[in-house]
Amino acid sequence: MNTETVLKNALADEADSLGAIEDPWPGFARRERGHQRRRRAKIAGVAVVVAALAGVQSGVVPLPAFVPGIAVTGGAGVLAEGPTRGSLAGDTAFLDGLRREIKDLEDPGETWRVTDRSKIKFVYAADVASRRLVLALVPLRFGFLDDTALVWYEGEPGATPAEMTEGGRVDGGEPVVTFSTTRSDGPGVLVVVGPIGSTVTVSQGITYLPVGLVAFGTPQAQAAGSGLAEMTLPPAPIPPVITVTVTSGADVLYEGGAGGGWGGNSDTNPQEMSAAQIAEALGTRTFDHAMLRSWVNSAISDARLPAAGIKLTVRWLGTVNGQAAVLFTIQPPGGGVLAYAMHGSENSYRQDLRLLLPAAGADQRPIAWRMRAEGKDDRTDQVIAAAPPGATRLELTDTGSAPRTLTLDATGAAITSVAPHGQATIVAYAADGTRLGSTRVPPFEPDSGGPPGADAKTRVVE
C-alpha cells in the first residue's frame, strides 16, 4: 500500500470518528498541491550542494536553456488539455501580443523566469462584464528548478496586451481555477474554468437558519459540459458568499468558494459594530472595549454578515494562558446563533471557537471549546467550558467514562481535559438540580475557510 493510500485512509477514519459528513481527502489533496512547490524546492535545493553552482540556483547566473531543470511539481494538469476557451480564443493577434508581454513571476527572494514563451498555453481568454480576462499556463524556471503556474491576467474591456496585469496565480496542476471581483457600487464578475466536459454550478448568498443549519443560495448550473462559468454579479454591500461546485459525471472536482476581491466606496464598513453597541453588550462588566470591538467585527466578517440588526451577547469574560479571553454570540435577525471564543490582544489574537447553534435554547446551553498549544497549531487535551446564566454546576461525559462534575471558577467557567480525538458532552444544571441544557464539545476544526456551520465540525443541531 503506498503512502498516499495510507494517508487517505487515515483521514477518512478520523473523519468517521468525528462524525464528518464528507471525505476530507479532496480538500487535503488540493491544499497539499499548494505546498509541493516550496517543499520540493527545498529538497532539490539540498541536492544542489556544489558551491560553484550556487549562483545558478540564486538566479545570479542564468541556467543555459539546454540544461534540463528539476521539476518541482507533476507538471501541467488537466487544464492544459484542449483548445483555448472564451470569446477571445480566436484573437490570435491579441494572444500573441500577450505572450510577448508576460513577465517573470516575483516571489519573496525568488524570480521565476518564463522559459519557452512558445510553450505558454492560453487556457481561457474573454471579455466578461467589465473585465478582460486571460488564464495562461506559464512554464517557469528558478535556477535548477522547473515549475508551471496558472496565471490570471486582467484589464479593462478592450485592453491591449501591454495593459494587461497579473490578477492572481495558482499551481499549474490545479484542475479548477476561479476569478471573481465584486463591488458595492457596481456589477462584478465571476469566471470559473474547469476541465472540458465538466459542469460548473454556482450559488450565491448564505442564510443561518434558526434550526442551526446553513442554507446556501439556489444552485445555478452553467452550460453543461463546457467546464466554464461566466457571470455578471450584482452589486454587493459586503463581500458576497459564492459557492462553486465543479462535477464530472459522479465525481466532484471542486467544491468551495470563489477567491477574489471586493471593493466599496463608503467611508463606513457595514460589517463593523459601533462602540455604543459594544458598550451596551458589556454593560457594567470590565473589559477592553476596543479589543472586544475588534474581535466582534472579525467574527462578523468571518460569518459573512452585515452588522445591521445583529444581536450581540457577551457570554463569558476571563483569561486564557494569561491573556484576555471572551466567549460571545452573534445572531442575525431571525437566524441561528453563532458562538465565538477568542483570546489575545486587540491586534494579535486567536480564534479558539466558532460554532453555529440552534436559536431555541441557545442562552441555556453550556459552550465548550478545545485549545491548541499557545502560538502553535498542536492540539492539546485542554477544554474550556463556560456555563450559561443561572448554572451552578457543569457535568462532562466522555465516551465510555462516567460523568465528571466540573467546578466553576469565579468567572463561571471550568477547565478540564478531553483527549484530542475524544468525544464529550457538557451538561449545565441549576442550583435546584434542574437540567438547563447540554452541548457536545466540538472537534478541532482543521480548515476554517468556509462559513461557520457549513460542516459538521462547526455546528450543533441536537
mmCIF file with all atom_site columns, N, CA, C and O in Angstrom, residues 12 21 23 33 49 56 95 98 131 148 192 197 226 229 250 260 277 298 341 383 391 407 442 449 462:
data_model
loop_
_atom_site.group_PDB
_atom_site.id
_atom_site.type_symbol
_atom_site.label_atom_id
_atom_site.label_alt_id
_atom_site.label_comp_id
_atom_site.label_asym_id
_atom_site.label_entity_id
_atom_site.label_seq_id
_atom_site.pdbx_PDB_ins_code
_atom_site.Cartn_x
_atom_site.Cartn_y
_atom_site.Cartn_z
_atom_site.occupancy
_atom_site.B_iso_or_equiv
_atom_site.pdbx_formal_charge
_atom_site.auth_seq_id
_atom_site.auth_comp_id
_atom_site.auth_asym_id
_atom_site.auth_atom_id
_atom_site.pdbx_PDB_model_num
ATOM 1   N N  . ALA A 1 12  ? -9.835  9.483  6.266   1.00 0.00 ? 12  ALA A N  1
ATOM 2   C CA . ALA A 1 12  ? -11.223 9.029  6.235   1.00 0.00 ? 12  ALA A CA 1
ATOM 3   C C  . ALA A 1 12  ? -11.641 8.432  7.574   1.00 0.00 ? 12  ALA A C  1
ATOM 4   O O  . ALA A 1 12  ? -12.754 8.672  8.057   1.00 0.00 ? 12  ALA A O  1
ATOM 5   N N  . ILE A 1 21  ? -19.226 14.525 7.596   1.00 0.00 ? 21  ILE A N  1
ATOM 6   C CA . ILE A 1 21  ? -20.189 14.077 6.602   1.00 0.00 ? 21  ILE A CA 1
ATOM 7   C C  . ILE A 1 21  ? -19.597 14.013 5.206   1.00 0.00 ? 21  ILE A C  1
ATOM 8   O O  . ILE A 1 21  ? -20.280 13.670 4.254   1.00 0.00 ? 21  ILE A O  1
ATOM 9   N N  . ASP A 1 23  ? -15.800 13.297 2.734   1.00 0.00 ? 23  ASP A N  1
ATOM 10  C CA . ASP A 1 23  ? -14.443 12.783 2.668   1.00 0.00 ? 23  ASP A CA 1
ATOM 11  C C  . ASP A 1 23  ? -13.461 13.953 2.695   1.00 0.00 ? 23  ASP A C  1
ATOM 12  O O  . ASP A 1 23  ? -13.512 14.826 1.842   1.00 0.00 ? 23  ASP A O  1
ATOM 13  N N  . ARG A 1 33  ? -1.199  20.220 -2.842  1.00 0.00 ? 33  ARG A N  1
ATOM 14  C CA . ARG A 1 33  ? -0.579  20.647 -4.093  1.00 0.00 ? 33  ARG A CA 1
ATOM 15  C C  . ARG A 1 33  ? -0.001  22.042 -3.955  1.00 0.00 ? 33  ARG A C  1
ATOM 16  O O  . ARG A 1 33  ? 1.022   22.370 -4.546  1.00 0.00 ? 33  ARG A O  1
ATOM 17  N N  . VAL A 1 49  ? 24.279  20.925 -3.933  1.00 0.00 ? 49  VAL A N  1
ATOM 18  C CA . VAL A 1 49  ? 25.218  21.316 -2.884  1.00 0.00 ? 49  VAL A CA 1
ATOM 19  C C  . VAL A 1 49  ? 26.566  21.765 -3.430  1.00 0.00 ? 49  VAL A C  1
ATOM 20  O O  . VAL A 1 49  ? 27.443  22.140 -2.667  1.00 0.00 ? 49  VAL A O  1
ATOM 21  N N  . VAL A 1 56  ? 23.880  29.890 -9.875  1.00 0.00 ? 56  VAL A N  1
ATOM 22  C CA . VAL A 1 56  ? 22.813  29.485 -10.801 1.00 0.00 ? 56  VAL A CA 1
ATOM 23  C C  . VAL A 1 56  ? 21.497  29.386 -10.047 1.00 0.00 ? 56  VAL A C  1
ATOM 24  O O  . VAL A 1 56  ? 20.474  29.929 -10.463 1.00 0.00 ? 56  VAL A O  1
ATOM 25  N N  . LEU A 1 95  ? -3.549  37.484 -28.395 1.00 0.00 ? 95  LEU A N  1
ATOM 26  C CA . LEU A 1 95  ? -2.888  36.462 -27.597 1.00 0.00 ? 95  LEU A CA 1
ATOM 27  C C  . LEU A 1 95  ? -1.394  36.392 -27.899 1.00 0.00 ? 95  LEU A C  1
ATOM 28  O O  . LEU A 1 95  ? -0.576  36.212 -26.973 1.00 0.00 ? 95  LEU A O  1
ATOM 29  N N  . LEU A 1 98  ? 0.119   39.222 -26.032 1.00 0.00 ? 98  LEU A N  1
ATOM 30  C CA . LEU A 1 98  ? 0.197   38.970 -24.601 1.00 0.00 ? 98  LEU A CA 1
ATOM 31  C C  . LEU A 1 98  ? 1.313   37.978 -24.294 1.00 0.00 ? 98  LEU A C  1
ATOM 32  O O  . LEU A 1 98  ? 2.003   38.096 -23.269 1.00 0.00 ? 98  LEU A O  1
ATOM 33  N N  . ARG A 1 131 ? -14.583 43.216 -17.371 1.00 0.00 ? 131 ARG A N  1
ATOM 34  C CA . ARG A 1 131 ? -13.180 42.825 -17.358 1.00 0.00 ? 131 ARG A CA 1
ATOM 35  C C  . ARG A 1 131 ? -12.787 42.080 -18.622 1.00 0.00 ? 131 ARG A C  1
ATOM 36  O O  . ARG A 1 131 ? -13.610 41.380 -19.241 1.00 0.00 ? 131 ARG A O  1
ATOM 37  N N  . THR A 1 148 ? 5.324   25.091 -13.256 1.00 0.00 ? 148 THR A N  1
ATOM 38  C CA . THR A 1 148 ? 4.305   25.755 -14.072 1.00 0.00 ? 148 THR A CA 1
ATOM 39  C C  . THR A 1 148 ? 3.335   26.458 -13.145 1.00 0.00 ? 148 THR A C  1
ATOM 40  O O  . THR A 1 148 ? 3.142   26.037 -12.000 1.00 0.00 ? 148 THR A O  1
ATOM 41  N N  . VAL A 1 192 ? -15.217 30.785 -13.727 1.00 0.00 ? 192 VAL A N  1
ATOM 42  C CA . VAL A 1 192 ? -14.709 29.503 -13.239 1.00 0.00 ? 192 VAL A CA 1
ATOM 43  C C  . VAL A 1 192 ? -14.280 28.697 -14.453 1.00 0.00 ? 192 VAL A C  1
ATOM 44  O O  . VAL A 1 192 ? -15.043 28.561 -15.417 1.00 0.00 ? 192 VAL A O  1
ATOM 45  N N  . GLY A 1 197 ? -15.681 19.245 -20.499 1.00 0.00 ? 197 GLY A N  1
ATOM 46  C CA . GLY A 1 197 ? -16.557 18.116 -20.209 1.00 0.00 ? 197 GLY A CA 1
ATOM 47  C C  . GLY A 1 197 ? -17.161 18.172 -18.827 1.00 0.00 ? 197 GLY A C  1
ATOM 48  O O  . GLY A 1 197 ? -18.126 17.460 -18.538 1.00 0.00 ? 197 GLY A O  1
ATOM 49  N N  . SER A 1 226 ? -19.365 22.356 -20.501 1.00 0.00 ? 226 SER A N  1
ATOM 50  C CA . SER A 1 226 ? -18.445 23.372 -21.004 1.00 0.00 ? 226 SER A CA 1
ATOM 51  C C  . SER A 1 226 ? -17.228 23.550 -20.108 1.00 0.00 ? 226 SER A C  1
ATOM 52  O O  . SER A 1 226 ? -16.185 24.044 -20.539 1.00 0.00 ? 226 SER A O  1
ATOM 53  N N  . ALA A 1 229 ? -17.937 28.797 -16.210 1.00 0.00 ? 229 ALA A N  1
ATOM 54  C CA . ALA A 1 229 ? -18.989 29.677 -15.717 1.00 0.00 ? 229 ALA A CA 1
ATOM 55  C C  . ALA A 1 229 ? -18.515 31.099 -15.960 1.00 0.00 ? 229 ALA A C  1
ATOM 56  O O  . ALA A 1 229 ? -17.396 31.460 -15.581 1.00 0.00 ? 229 ALA A O  1
ATOM 57  N N  . ALA A 1 250 ? -20.155 11.604 -11.861 1.00 0.00 ? 250 ALA A N  1
ATOM 58  C CA . ALA A 1 250 ? -20.441 11.492 -10.430 1.00 0.00 ? 250 ALA A CA 1
ATOM 59  C C  . ALA A 1 250 ? -19.315 12.051 -9.575  1.00 0.00 ? 250 ALA A C  1
ATOM 60  O O  . ALA A 1 250 ? -19.447 12.120 -8.353  1.00 0.00 ? 250 ALA A O  1
ATOM 61  N N  . GLY A 1 260 ? -11.428 36.025 -4.514  1.00 0.00 ? 260 GLY A N  1
ATOM 62  C CA . GLY A 1 260 ? -11.430 37.265 -5.269  1.00 0.00 ? 260 GLY A CA 1
ATOM 63  C C  . GLY A 1 260 ? -11.532 38.461 -4.366  1.00 0.00 ? 260 GLY A C  1
ATOM 64  O O  . GLY A 1 260 ? -11.561 38.348 -3.140  1.00 0.00 ? 260 GLY A O  1
ATOM 65  N N  . GLN A 1 277 ? -22.669 49.976 20.593  1.00 0.00 ? 277 GLN A N  1
ATOM 66  C CA . GLN A 1 277 ? -23.222 48.622 20.653  1.00 0.00 ? 277 GLN A CA 1
ATOM 67  C C  . GLN A 1 277 ? -22.355 47.715 21.526  1.00 0.00 ? 277 GLN A C  1
ATOM 68  O O  . GLN A 1 277 ? -22.874 46.872 22.258  1.00 0.00 ? 277 GLN A O  1
ATOM 69  N N  . SER A 1 298 ? -14.325 41.035 13.675  1.00 0.00 ? 298 SER A N  1
ATOM 70  C CA . SER A 1 298 ? -13.666 39.925 12.981  1.00 0.00 ? 298 SER A CA 1
ATOM 71  C C  . SER A 1 298 ? -14.632 38.752 12.822  1.00 0.00 ? 298 SER A C  1
ATOM 72  O O  . SER A 1 298 ? -14.676 38.106 11.767  1.00 0.00 ? 298 SER A O  1
ATOM 73  N N  . ALA A 1 341 ? -15.194 32.159 20.456  1.00 0.00 ? 341 ALA A N  1
ATOM 74  C CA . ALA A 1 341 ? -14.301 32.330 21.600  1.00 0.00 ? 341 ALA A CA 1
ATOM 75  C C  . ALA A 1 341 ? -12.955 32.801 21.075  1.00 0.00 ? 341 ALA A C  1
ATOM 76  O O  . ALA A 1 341 ? -12.435 32.253 20.088  1.00 0.00 ? 341 ALA A O  1
ATOM 77  N N  . VAL A 1 383 ? -9.685  21.649 27.541  1.00 0.00 ? 383 VAL A N  1
ATOM 78  C CA . VAL A 1 383 ? -11.009 22.112 27.122  1.00 0.00 ? 383 VAL A CA 1
ATOM 79  C C  . VAL A 1 383 ? -11.482 23.168 28.112  1.00 0.00 ? 383 VAL A C  1
ATOM 80  O O  . VAL A 1 383 ? -11.366 22.984 29.332  1.00 0.00 ? 383 VAL A O  1
ATOM 81  N N  . ALA A 1 391 ? -26.552 28.752 35.852  1.00 0.00 ? 391 ALA A N  1
ATOM 82  C CA . ALA A 1 391 ? -25.987 27.429 36.112  1.00 0.00 ? 391 ALA A CA 1
ATOM 83  C C  . ALA A 1 391 ? -25.013 27.489 37.284  1.00 0.00 ? 391 ALA A C  1
ATOM 84  O O  . ALA A 1 391 ? -24.252 28.444 37.424  1.00 0.00 ? 391 ALA A O  1
ATOM 85  N N  . THR A 1 407 ? -15.887 21.939 38.401  1.00 0.00 ? 407 THR A N  1
ATOM 86  C CA . THR A 1 407 ? -16.003 23.026 39.363  1.00 0.00 ? 407 THR A CA 1
ATOM 87  C C  . THR A 1 407 ? -15.843 24.365 38.659  1.00 0.00 ? 407 THR A C  1
ATOM 88  O O  . THR A 1 407 ? -14.817 24.611 37.998  1.00 0.00 ? 407 THR A O  1
ATOM 89  N N  . PRO A 1 442 ? -17.200 20.432 20.603  1.00 0.00 ? 442 PRO A N  1
ATOM 90  C CA . PRO A 1 442 ? -16.928 20.289 19.165  1.00 0.00 ? 442 PRO A CA 1
ATOM 91  C C  . PRO A 1 442 ? -15.504 19.821 18.910  1.00 0.00 ? 442 PRO A C  1
ATOM 92  O O  . PRO A 1 442 ? -14.598 20.099 19.722  1.00 0.00 ? 442 PRO A O  1
ATOM 93  N N  . GLY A 1 449 ? -11.811 27.742 6.271   1.00 0.00 ? 449 GLY A N  1
ATOM 94  C CA . GLY A 1 449 ? -12.021 28.548 5.083   1.00 0.00 ? 449 GLY A CA 1
ATOM 95  C C  . GLY A 1 449 ? -13.469 28.887 4.804   1.00 0.00 ? 449 GLY A C  1
ATOM 96  O O  . GLY A 1 449 ? -13.776 29.961 4.297   1.00 0.00 ? 449 GLY A O  1
ATOM 97  N N  . GLU A 1 462 ? -28.410 19.229 17.645  1.00 0.00 ? 462 GLU A N  1
ATOM 98  C CA . GLU A 1 462 ? -29.232 18.472 18.589  1.00 0.00 ? 462 GLU A CA 1
ATOM 99  C C  . GLU A 1 462 ? -29.648 19.358 19.749  1.00 0.00 ? 462 GLU A C  1
ATOM 100 O O  . GLU A 1 462 ? -29.030 20.373 20.017  1.00 0.00 ? 462 GLU A O  1
#
